[in-house]
Amino acid sequence: MPKEADDRNTRKASEKAGVGEVQIADEVVAIIAGLAATEVDGVDSMAGNITNELVGKLGMKNLSKGVKVAVTEATVSVELSLNMKYGYSIPEVGEKVQDRVKSAIENMTGLSVLEVNIKIAGVSMEETR
């Protein structure tokens, strides 16, 4: 078996006899969660995250800020810190984020999501035009 290129934590996603295996880095799970959360209307950004304009310049790694994942062999628990847009219902947006993150991780990785915990870290007071 080849030596890993870096020290990132990875989990086996699948293995096919005679072909090899697919591994997923824990950071990839965090990026999936961050992307899914920011797609929900009412979410301004991940807490501690940079603006979306800079993401293209600096790379995808920054999308995992504000996300903690605990991954085992087949399950994952997620903690998200979000900045909300002013005027949205926190319980409604929170539920949508939980559903979107759970669905995205399960569909893309095959891992089972045990929980998605959300912390609202701030509220953006900027008006949208």
Coordinates of C-alpha atoms in Angstrom, one line a residue:
M1 CA 0.0 0.0 0.0
P2 CA 1.4 3.4 -0.9
K3 CA 2.4 5.8 1.8
E4 CA 0.1 8.8 2.4
A5 CA 1.2 12.1 0.9
D6 CA 0.4 14.1 4.1
D7 CA -0.7 13.7 7.7
R8 CA -4.4 14.6 7.3
N9 CA -6.9 12.3 9.0
T10 CA -8.7 10.2 6.4
R11 CA -11.4 7.5 6.4
K12 CA -12.0 4.7 4.0
A13 CA -15.1 5.4 1.9
S14 CA -15.0 2.3 -0.2
E15 CA -12.8 -0.6 -1.3
K16 CA -13.1 -2.7 -4.4
A17 CA -11.1 -5.9 -4.6
G18 CA -8.3 -5.8 -7.1
V19 CA -8.8 -2.0 -7.8
G20 CA -8.1 -0.2 -4.5
E21 CA -9.8 2.0 -2.0
V22 CA -11.2 5.5 -1.8
Q23 CA -10.3 7.6 1.3
I24 CA -11.9 10.9 2.4
A25 CA -9.9 13.4 4.4
D26 CA -11.8 14.8 7.5
E27 CA -11.2 18.3 6.1
V28 CA -13.2 17.4 3.0
V29 CA -16.2 16.5 5.2
A30 CA -15.8 19.9 6.9
I31 CA -15.7 21.7 3.6
I32 CA -18.8 19.9 2.4
A33 CA -20.6 20.9 5.6
G34 CA -19.4 24.6 5.2
L35 CA -20.5 24.8 1.6
A36 CA -23.9 23.2 2.3
A37 CA -24.5 25.5 5.3
T38 CA -23.7 28.7 3.3
E39 CA -26.1 27.7 0.6
V40 CA -29.1 28.1 3.0
D41 CA -30.9 31.4 2.7
G42 CA -30.4 33.4 5.9
V43 CA -26.9 32.3 6.5
D44 CA -24.4 35.1 6.0
S45 CA -21.2 33.2 6.5
M46 CA -19.3 30.7 8.6
A47 CA -18.1 32.3 11.8
G48 CA -14.5 33.2 11.4
N49 CA -14.6 32.7 7.7
I50 CA -13.3 35.0 5.1
T51 CA -15.6 36.6 2.5
N52 CA -16.7 34.5 -0.5
E53 CA -14.9 36.8 -2.9
L54 CA -11.6 35.7 -1.4
V55 CA -12.3 32.0 -1.4
G56 CA -11.6 31.7 -5.1
K57 CA -8.2 33.4 -4.6
L58 CA -7.2 31.6 -1.4
G59 CA -8.6 28.2 -2.0
M60 CA -11.3 25.8 -0.6
K61 CA -9.5 25.2 2.7
N62 CA -10.9 28.4 4.1
L63 CA -14.5 27.1 3.8
S64 CA -13.9 24.7 6.7
K65 CA -13.4 27.5 9.2
G66 CA -16.2 27.5 11.7
V67 CA -16.7 23.8 11.2
K68 CA -15.6 20.9 13.5
V69 CA -16.2 17.3 12.5
A70 CA -15.7 14.1 14.5
V71 CA -15.4 11.3 12.0
T72 CA -15.3 7.6 12.8
E73 CA -15.2 4.7 10.4
A74 CA -18.9 5.1 9.3
T75 CA -20.3 8.1 11.1
V76 CA -19.8 11.8 11.5
S77 CA -20.8 14.5 14.0
V78 CA -20.7 18.1 12.9
E79 CA -20.5 21.4 14.8
L80 CA -21.0 24.6 12.9
S81 CA -20.5 28.2 13.9
L82 CA -22.6 30.5 11.7
N83 CA -23.2 34.2 11.2
M84 CA -26.9 34.8 10.3
K85 CA -28.4 37.6 8.2
Y86 CA -30.6 39.9 10.2
G87 CA -34.4 39.4 10.0
Y88 CA -34.4 35.6 9.5
S89 CA -35.9 33.1 11.9
I90 CA -33.0 31.4 13.7
P91 CA -34.9 28.1 14.4
E92 CA -36.1 27.9 10.8
V93 CA -32.7 28.6 9.2
G94 CA -31.0 26.3 11.8
E95 CA -33.3 23.4 10.8
K96 CA -32.7 24.0 7.1
V97 CA -28.9 24.1 7.7
Q98 CA -29.1 20.8 9.7
D99 CA -31.1 19.1 6.9
R100 CA -28.8 20.5 4.1
V101 CA -25.6 19.6 5.8
K102 CA -26.8 16.1 6.8
S103 CA -28.0 15.4 3.2
A104 CA -24.8 16.7 1.6
I105 CA -22.4 14.7 3.7
E106 CA -24.4 11.5 3.5
N107 CA -24.9 11.8 -0.3
M108 CA -21.3 12.7 -1.1
T109 CA -19.4 10.5 1.3
G110 CA -21.7 7.6 2.3
L111 CA -21.0 8.4 6.0
S112 CA -24.0 8.4 8.4
V113 CA -24.5 11.8 10.1
L114 CA -25.2 11.3 13.8
E115 CA -25.8 15.0 14.6
V116 CA -25.4 18.5 13.3
N117 CA -25.0 21.1 16.1
I118 CA -25.2 24.8 15.2
K119 CA -24.0 27.8 17.2
I120 CA -25.1 31.2 16.0
A121 CA -22.0 33.3 16.5
G122 CA -23.2 36.6 15.1
V123 CA -25.8 38.5 13.1
S124 CA -25.0 40.5 10.0
M125 CA -26.7 43.9 10.1
E126 CA -25.9 44.7 6.4
E127 CA -28.9 45.3 4.2
T128 CA -29.2 43.2 1.1
R129 CA -30.0 45.0 -2.1

